[in-house]
């Protein structure tokens, strides 16, 4: 049995700096103490008010938010870790790769979404755009990097009042994408012949750096320290086994509970989903023969979007994609989802709830059972990976969500309003920060974040100036440039401490649209 007291991965930042943190943790295991610190953080509680895909208040029904999503990811991750470490077939390989402690995995899973801003993935896109273009931040914004910044820097509930002072193992397990956007490691994974998942540049933002990354340059030292116990065991761009377990658990939970949510809301319609899946199964050879131009011209017809997915998987994931496995996956999803869950509209009855629960449990068990440990995985996979058949099934489940939910015009209308709101809020906070007559009346937390970021960017400009070089190759210089970077990072940090409701209330207050003096905007 693994003894965490003998694990060099226990090292905390305060211990690395020669300090002894006060004995305030109730749990005997340092990894369980980390889990408890995350669960006690106000940033974790805040996730109950942050959108996953749609606002719960807008649906009128119970749907997942970032908090319930994180709890489910933690449940799945722990189950996977416990199953893997109990299997003698994996024990030696897991030990060679650095270990897999269920408490580490659970803590990282609870923490993995702490940095998500108001309004879910839409908020990520908005904050990244304004961070890079308005404030000139080379790192921009990324939810995974923001989560790492919270646990290492901006949360003040840890023993040292700088982050949560988590062990290196838990910090390393949070790193789904263990690189910065542009500069670290020096041989950056986005330049690999086959970049790891998330490392490539987005097609619509050439020169912007990796689409996904888990650390800003301000926390690079924390990432390097957390990865040191794994040096020589895994490559610089690879996830730890524990991070790989957490990443897969996130994928599994996301693929299943988003389907649940939109069945509850009534968005996933039996007829349209059935037509897409059944048409592809019945006409696969004919659809495969279409030219790209013909496929694009007919994209609104049933079966065409699924054919487009099949081709995209061949292009991006040739290491695992297989047409026979893809066909079996489509058939299974049609049977389980179309002929099963969606066959009867959700009406809130006990029978309907049981149907959703059975669907969720059956799929979770199947996908968890499909996970194994690989000694030499593809660059597109971690050391813990789904078996090929289950991997294809996850892709099809995600496709259903994207095709029949995220591409809906009514959702786009709702999200455009949220994007405008978040952009306007950032602009209003920036104007407040640059108003010298009102500087003394800034929210204290925002003031503290500006001072923190100013100290960070000043130190980087003096000691690691290359870290501040953007995609254009330009390096900020002068006090005003550093202050602008600090202001941008502080505003991003501040907005990422708000719930959806608080963001709306704060903009209402800043815009003079509310007559109330005391609102959610001021309880920060």
C-alpha positions as a printed Julia matrix, in Angstrom:
524×3 Matrix{Float64}:
   0.0    0.0     0.0
   1.3    3.46   -0.87
   2.5    5.45    2.15
   2.21   9.18    1.4
   4.55  10.04    4.28
   7.38   8.48    2.25
   6.48  10.31   -0.97
   8.9   13.06   -2.11
   5.97  14.59   -3.96
   4.6   15.84   -0.62
   6.84  18.91   -0.82
   4.94  22.17   -0.41
   6.14  25.6    -1.51
   6.6   26.79    2.09
   8.76  23.75    2.82
  10.8   24.4    -0.32
  11.43  27.93    0.92
  12.54  26.74    4.35
   9.36  27.69    6.19
   7.32  25.39    8.39
   3.59  25.82    7.82
   1.38  25.82   10.91
  -0.33  22.53   11.76
  -3.86  23.5    10.76
  -4.87  20.52    8.63
  -7.2   17.92   10.13
  -6.31  15.13    7.7
  -3.33  12.9     8.43
  -2.35  12.54    4.77
  -0.88  15.69    3.16
  -2.74  14.83   -0.04
  -6.07  14.59    1.78
  -5.22  17.89    3.47
  -4.76  19.35   -0.02
  -8.16  18.02   -1.06
  -9.72  19.61    2.03
  -8.01  22.95    1.34
  -9.4   23.01   -2.18
 -12.9   22.09   -1.01
 -12.76  24.84    1.66
 -11.63  27.53   -0.76
 -14.09  30.33   -1.61
 -13.01  29.9    -5.21
 -14.42  26.37   -5.07
 -17.7   27.52   -3.48
 -17.99  30.18   -6.17
 -18.23  27.5    -8.88
 -21.82  26.85   -7.81
 -22.69  30.15   -9.46
 -20.67  29.67  -12.66
 -22.23  28.4   -15.87
 -21.18  25.06  -17.35
 -22.92  25.53  -20.71
 -26.24  27.22  -19.92
 -27.37  29.12  -16.85
 -29.42  26.96  -14.47
 -31.74  29.89  -13.76
 -32.44  30.23  -17.47
 -33.41  26.57  -17.9
 -35.86  26.36  -15.03
 -34.44  22.89  -14.29
 -31.51  21.45  -12.42
 -28.5   21.34  -14.75
 -24.79  21.12  -14.03
 -22.75  24.11  -13.0
 -18.97  24.2   -12.54
 -19.26  23.02   -8.93
 -21.38  19.93   -9.62
 -19.2   19.18  -12.65
 -16.05  19.34  -10.51
 -17.55  17.06   -7.87
 -18.48  14.47  -10.52
 -15.02  14.67  -12.09
 -13.52  14.05   -8.64
 -15.78  11.02   -8.11
 -14.85   9.51  -11.47
 -11.15  10.34  -11.06
 -10.93   8.69   -7.66
 -12.73   5.59   -8.92
 -10.29   5.33  -11.85
  -7.22   5.82   -9.62
  -8.37   3.23   -7.11
  -9.07   0.7    -9.87
  -5.69   1.25  -11.54
  -3.57   1.03   -8.38
  -5.41  -2.12   -7.29
  -4.58  -3.88  -10.57
  -1.24  -5.77  -10.3
  -0.87  -5.56  -14.08
  -0.35  -1.79  -13.81
   1.53  -1.5   -10.5
   5.12  -1.6   -11.77
   4.53   0.76  -14.68
   2.64   3.27  -12.53
   5.49   3.27  -10.0
   8.05   3.85  -12.77
   6.03   6.8   -14.08
   5.77   8.49  -10.66
   2.8    6.96   -8.89
  -0.97   7.38   -8.75
  -2.46   8.3    -5.39
  -6.29   8.5    -5.28
  -6.15  11.48   -2.88
  -3.88  13.38   -5.27
  -6.18  12.66   -8.19
  -9.28  13.69   -6.24
  -7.7   16.96   -5.04
  -6.57  17.87   -8.56
 -10.0   17.06   -9.97
 -11.73  19.31   -7.42
  -9.28  22.11   -8.3
  -9.16  21.74  -12.07
 -11.92  24.29  -12.86
 -11.26  26.88  -10.13
 -10.14  29.41  -12.74
 -13.18  29.26  -14.99
 -14.65  32.76  -15.38
 -18.33  33.73  -15.38
 -20.33  32.28  -18.29
 -18.23  29.17  -18.82
 -16.19  28.58  -21.99
 -17.61  31.73  -23.56
 -16.07  33.74  -20.72
 -12.71  32.12  -21.44
 -12.78  33.27  -25.05
 -13.78  36.82  -24.13
 -11.15  37.2   -21.4
  -8.41  35.77  -23.62
  -9.27  38.24  -26.36
  -9.31  41.31  -24.12
  -6.25  40.18  -22.15
  -4.14  39.9   -25.29
  -5.5   42.78  -27.35
  -6.48  45.37  -24.74
  -3.74  44.77  -22.16
  -0.99  43.2   -24.27
  -0.63  40.16  -22.0
   1.45  37.57  -23.92
  -0.21  34.8   -21.91
  -3.71  36.12  -22.47
  -6.15  34.03  -20.48
  -6.63  30.27  -20.13
  -8.9   28.57  -17.6
  -6.4   25.84  -16.7
  -3.59  28.34  -16.16
  -5.94  30.5   -14.08
  -6.76  27.5   -11.87
  -3.05  26.91  -11.3
  -2.55  30.6   -10.52
  -5.32  30.48   -7.93
  -3.9   27.52   -5.99
  -0.32  28.83   -6.14
  -0.77  32.6    -5.91
  -4.08  34.42   -5.56
  -6.0   32.3    -3.04
  -5.0   33.43    0.45
  -6.5   30.63    2.54
  -3.35  28.5     2.72
  -0.92  28.5     5.66
   1.45  30.94    3.95
  -1.36  33.24    2.63
   0.09  32.79   -0.87
  -2.03  30.27   -2.71
  -3.11  27.06   -0.98
   0.44  25.74   -0.46
  -0.43  22.42   -2.07
   1.98  19.51   -2.41
   3.95  19.21   -5.62
   2.07  16.03   -6.52
  -1.31  17.77   -6.52
   0.03  20.79   -8.36
   1.59  18.51  -11.0
  -1.69  16.58  -11.27
  -3.49  19.8   -12.19
  -1.24  20.32  -15.21
  -3.21  18.91  -18.13
  -1.06  20.97  -20.49
   2.36  21.33  -18.77
   3.68  24.23  -20.81
   3.22  27.99  -21.1
   1.51  29.57  -24.07
   4.67  30.61  -25.88
   8.01  30.07  -24.17
   8.37  27.02  -21.89
   9.8   24.5   -22.35
  12.3   25.96  -24.78
  11.6   23.16  -27.25
   7.94  24.07  -27.17
   5.49  21.18  -27.8
   3.5   23.23  -30.32
   6.46  22.81  -32.69
   6.52  18.99  -32.44
   5.71  17.12  -35.69
   2.59  15.81  -33.92
   1.83  18.28  -31.12
   0.23  17.0   -27.91
  -3.5   17.62  -27.57
  -4.02  21.34  -26.93
  -0.46  22.37  -27.8
  -1.06  23.39  -31.41
  -1.98  26.96  -32.31
  -5.66  27.57  -33.02
  -6.38  27.77  -36.73
  -7.98  31.21  -36.37
  -5.16  32.74  -34.32
  -1.83  32.01  -35.99
   1.13  33.18  -33.94
  -0.87  33.32  -30.71
   0.83  30.25  -29.18
  -0.77  27.09  -27.89
  -4.54  26.89  -27.76
  -4.34  25.22  -24.34
  -1.74  25.61  -21.6
  -1.7   25.17  -17.84
   0.61  27.89  -16.55
   1.23  31.6   -17.0
   4.82  32.86  -16.93
   4.12  34.33  -13.47
   3.72  30.79  -12.05
   6.42  29.1   -14.11
   8.64  28.51  -11.07
   5.79  26.66   -9.36
   5.29  24.43  -12.39
   8.99  23.64  -12.63
   9.14  22.76   -8.93
   6.04  20.59   -9.1
   7.42  18.64  -12.05
  10.88  18.0   -10.58
  10.02  14.65   -8.89
   8.94  13.35  -12.32
  12.12  14.31  -14.18
  13.49  11.32  -16.07
  10.19   9.47  -15.68
   8.07  11.36  -18.2
   8.88  13.84  -20.97
   8.68  17.58  -20.27
   5.42  17.9   -22.22
   3.72  14.8   -20.82
   1.08  14.7   -18.09
   1.82  12.82  -14.89
  -0.22   9.64  -14.47
  -2.37  11.49  -11.92
  -2.95  14.39  -14.32
  -3.83  11.9   -17.04
  -6.41  10.23  -14.78
  -7.94  13.61  -13.95
  -8.02  14.63  -17.62
  -9.8   11.44  -18.64
 -12.27  11.79  -15.78
 -13.05  15.32  -16.98
 -13.69  14.01  -20.5
 -15.93  11.21  -19.25
 -17.99  13.46  -16.98
 -18.31  16.12  -19.66
 -19.39  13.66  -22.36
 -22.1   12.13  -20.18
 -23.59  14.89  -18.07
 -23.97  17.42  -20.87
 -26.12  14.87  -22.7
 -28.12  14.46  -19.46
 -28.59  18.22  -19.06
 -29.9   18.87  -22.53
 -32.22  15.88  -22.4
 -33.68  17.38  -19.21
 -34.08  20.8   -20.8
 -35.68  19.31  -23.9
 -33.02  20.56  -26.31
 -31.9   17.12  -27.49
 -34.74  16.06  -29.75
 -35.23  12.39  -30.57
 -36.04  12.98  -34.25
 -33.05  15.17  -35.15
 -30.45  13.1   -33.28
 -31.91   9.89  -34.7
 -31.86  11.26  -38.24
 -28.19  12.27  -37.99
 -26.93   8.98  -36.55
 -29.2    6.67  -38.54
 -28.55   8.39  -41.87
 -24.81   8.1   -41.41
 -25.07   4.42  -40.48
 -27.3    3.69  -43.49
 -25.33   5.78  -46.01
 -21.73   5.64  -44.75
 -20.17   4.49  -48.09
 -22.04   7.16  -50.09
 -21.13   9.89  -47.58
 -17.48   8.82  -47.56
 -17.43   9.26  -51.35
 -18.48  12.93  -51.2
 -15.82  15.48  -52.01
 -15.07  18.08  -49.32
 -16.91  20.71  -51.38
 -19.96  18.48  -51.73
 -19.93  17.69  -48.01
 -19.78  21.38  -47.13
 -22.59  22.23  -49.53
 -24.84  19.56  -47.99
 -23.78  20.04  -44.37
 -27.31  20.76  -43.13
 -28.56  17.38  -44.35
 -28.62  14.47  -41.86
 -25.44  12.4   -41.63
 -23.14  15.03  -43.13
 -21.94  16.52  -39.84
 -21.08  13.07  -38.51
 -19.15  12.31  -41.69
 -17.27  15.55  -41.18
 -16.36  14.39  -37.66
 -15.07  11.07  -39.0
 -12.78  12.86  -41.46
 -11.57  15.29  -38.81
 -10.64  12.43  -36.49
  -8.61  10.82  -39.28
  -6.79  14.1   -39.78
  -6.04  14.82  -36.11
  -5.93  11.4   -34.44
  -4.6    8.92  -36.97
  -2.84   7.13  -34.09
  -6.13   5.66  -32.86
  -9.0    6.36  -35.28
 -10.54   3.33  -36.96
 -13.59   3.31  -39.21
 -14.94   0.03  -37.85
 -14.63   1.28  -34.26
 -16.26   4.57  -35.3
 -19.2    2.73  -36.87
 -19.67   0.59  -33.77
 -19.54   3.71  -31.61
 -22.23   5.45  -33.65
 -24.38   2.31  -33.45
 -23.95   2.05  -29.67
 -24.76   5.72  -29.1
 -27.83   5.42  -31.33
 -29.01   2.37  -29.38
 -28.31   3.8   -25.92
 -29.24   7.42  -26.56
 -31.8    7.5   -29.38
 -33.56   4.2   -28.78
 -33.1    4.5   -25.03
 -32.81   7.84  -23.21
 -34.38  10.12  -25.83
 -37.18   7.74  -26.78
 -39.35   9.21  -23.99
 -39.26  13.0   -23.37
 -38.07  14.01  -19.91
 -41.07  15.0   -17.8
 -39.58  15.15  -14.31
 -41.23  11.91  -13.21
 -39.55   9.28  -11.07
 -39.36   7.05  -14.13
 -37.65   9.78  -16.15
 -35.14  10.44  -13.35
 -34.37   6.73  -13.09
 -33.82   6.55  -16.85
 -31.27   9.39  -16.67
 -29.53   7.81  -13.68
 -29.3    4.42  -15.4
 -27.92   6.0   -18.59
 -25.3    7.9   -16.6
 -24.23   4.95  -14.46
 -24.06   2.56  -17.41
 -21.91   4.89  -19.52
 -19.67   5.95  -16.64
 -18.97   2.31  -15.78
 -18.26   1.43  -19.39
 -15.84   4.31  -19.94
 -14.05   3.88  -16.61
 -13.55   0.18  -17.39
 -12.03   1.19  -20.73
  -9.11   3.07  -19.16
  -5.65   1.51  -19.08
  -2.02   2.56  -18.52
   0.32   2.82  -21.51
   4.11   2.7   -21.34
   4.66   4.51  -24.63
   1.56   6.54  -25.56
   1.07   8.71  -28.61
   1.91  12.4   -28.21
  -1.84  12.96  -28.52
  -2.55  10.85  -25.43
  -1.5   10.62  -21.81
  -0.13   7.51  -20.12
  -3.68   6.74  -19.0
  -5.91   6.31  -22.01
  -9.25   4.94  -23.1
  -9.35   1.74  -25.11
  -9.95   2.51  -28.81
 -13.63   1.53  -28.78
 -14.49   3.7   -25.78
 -12.39   6.54  -27.19
 -14.56   6.56  -30.31
 -17.71   6.48  -28.2
 -16.62   9.58  -26.28
 -16.01  11.39  -29.56
 -19.55  10.55  -30.75
 -21.14  11.59  -27.44
 -19.26  14.91  -27.6
 -20.38  15.32  -31.19
 -24.04  15.05  -30.17
 -23.52  17.83  -27.65
 -21.69  20.1   -30.09
 -23.97  19.5   -33.05
 -27.32  19.73  -31.32
 -26.56  22.18  -28.49
 -23.53  24.39  -29.02
 -24.35  25.12  -32.67
 -27.92  26.27  -31.92
 -28.64  29.9   -32.99
 -30.71  30.56  -29.85
 -27.73  29.64  -27.66
 -25.5   31.86  -29.81
 -27.9   34.77  -29.27
 -27.76  34.26  -25.51
 -23.97  33.95  -25.5
 -23.39  37.05  -27.62
 -25.17  39.04  -24.94
 -22.99  37.47  -22.24
 -19.84  38.19  -24.26
 -20.83  41.85  -24.6
 -21.55  42.04  -20.88
 -18.17  40.58  -19.88
 -16.27  42.79  -22.33
 -18.04  45.89  -21.05
 -17.33  44.89  -17.44
 -13.59  44.57  -18.14
 -13.58  47.96  -19.87
 -15.44  49.58  -16.96
 -13.0   48.14  -14.42
 -10.05  49.32  -16.51
 -11.49  52.84  -16.65
 -11.94  52.81  -12.87
  -8.36  51.67  -12.34
  -6.99  54.47  -14.53
  -9.12  57.17  -12.9
  -6.67  58.8   -10.47
  -9.49  60.63   -8.7
 -11.19  57.35   -7.76
  -8.11  55.18   -7.12
  -8.58  55.36   -3.37
 -12.09  53.89   -3.62
 -11.26  50.78   -5.65
 -12.55  47.45   -4.29
  -9.79  46.41   -1.89
  -9.42  43.01   -3.5
  -8.87  44.57   -6.92
  -6.32  46.98   -5.44
  -4.45  44.07   -3.82
  -4.43  42.13   -7.08
  -2.96  45.08   -8.97
  -0.14  45.38   -6.43
   0.52  41.63   -6.59
   0.64  41.56  -10.4
   2.79  44.7   -10.48
   5.37  43.05   -8.25
   5.31  39.9   -10.39
   5.77  41.66  -13.73
   8.4   44.02  -12.33
  10.44  41.04  -11.12
  10.04  39.26  -14.45
  11.1   42.33  -16.41
  14.25  42.59  -14.31
  15.25  38.93  -14.04
  13.48  37.01  -16.84
  12.65  39.62  -19.5
  12.22  36.98  -22.21
   9.16  35.71  -20.33
   7.28  38.87  -21.28
   8.0   38.65  -25.01
   4.76  38.2   -26.95
   4.02  36.34  -30.17
   5.14  39.41  -32.16
   8.59  39.29  -30.58
   8.09  42.65  -28.87
   9.16  43.04  -25.26
   7.35  45.53  -23.0
   9.66  48.13  -21.48
   9.2   51.02  -19.13
   7.12  51.52  -16.03
   3.91  52.29  -17.9
   4.11  49.06  -19.91
   4.64  46.98  -16.78
   1.79  48.75  -15.04
  -0.52  48.02  -18.0
   0.34  44.32  -17.84
  -0.3   44.3   -14.09
  -3.61  46.1   -14.52
  -4.76  43.59  -17.13
  -3.75  40.55  -15.1
  -5.4   41.98  -11.97
  -8.68  42.64  -13.76
  -8.67  39.09  -15.13
  -7.96  37.73  -11.65
 -10.75  39.87  -10.2
 -13.35  38.87  -12.8
 -12.43  35.21  -12.22
 -13.46  35.62   -8.58
 -17.05  36.5    -9.59
 -20.07  34.31  -10.17
 -22.3   34.88  -13.19
 -24.77  36.81  -11.0
 -22.06  38.96   -9.43
 -20.67  39.88  -12.85
 -24.12  41.02  -14.0
 -24.76  42.92  -10.75
 -21.37  44.63  -10.84
 -21.86  45.85  -14.41
 -25.36  47.08  -13.52
 -23.86  49.06  -10.66
 -20.99  50.46  -12.72
 -23.43  51.4   -15.49
 -25.91  53.11  -13.16
 -28.64  50.62  -14.07
 -29.51  49.69  -10.49
 -30.99  51.77   -7.74
 -29.78  49.42   -5.01
 -26.73  50.44   -3.04
 -26.04  46.97   -1.64
 -26.09  44.17   -4.24
 -24.21  40.98   -5.02
 -21.68  43.16   -6.8
 -20.36  44.45   -3.49
 -20.22  41.21   -1.56
 -16.84  40.23   -2.99
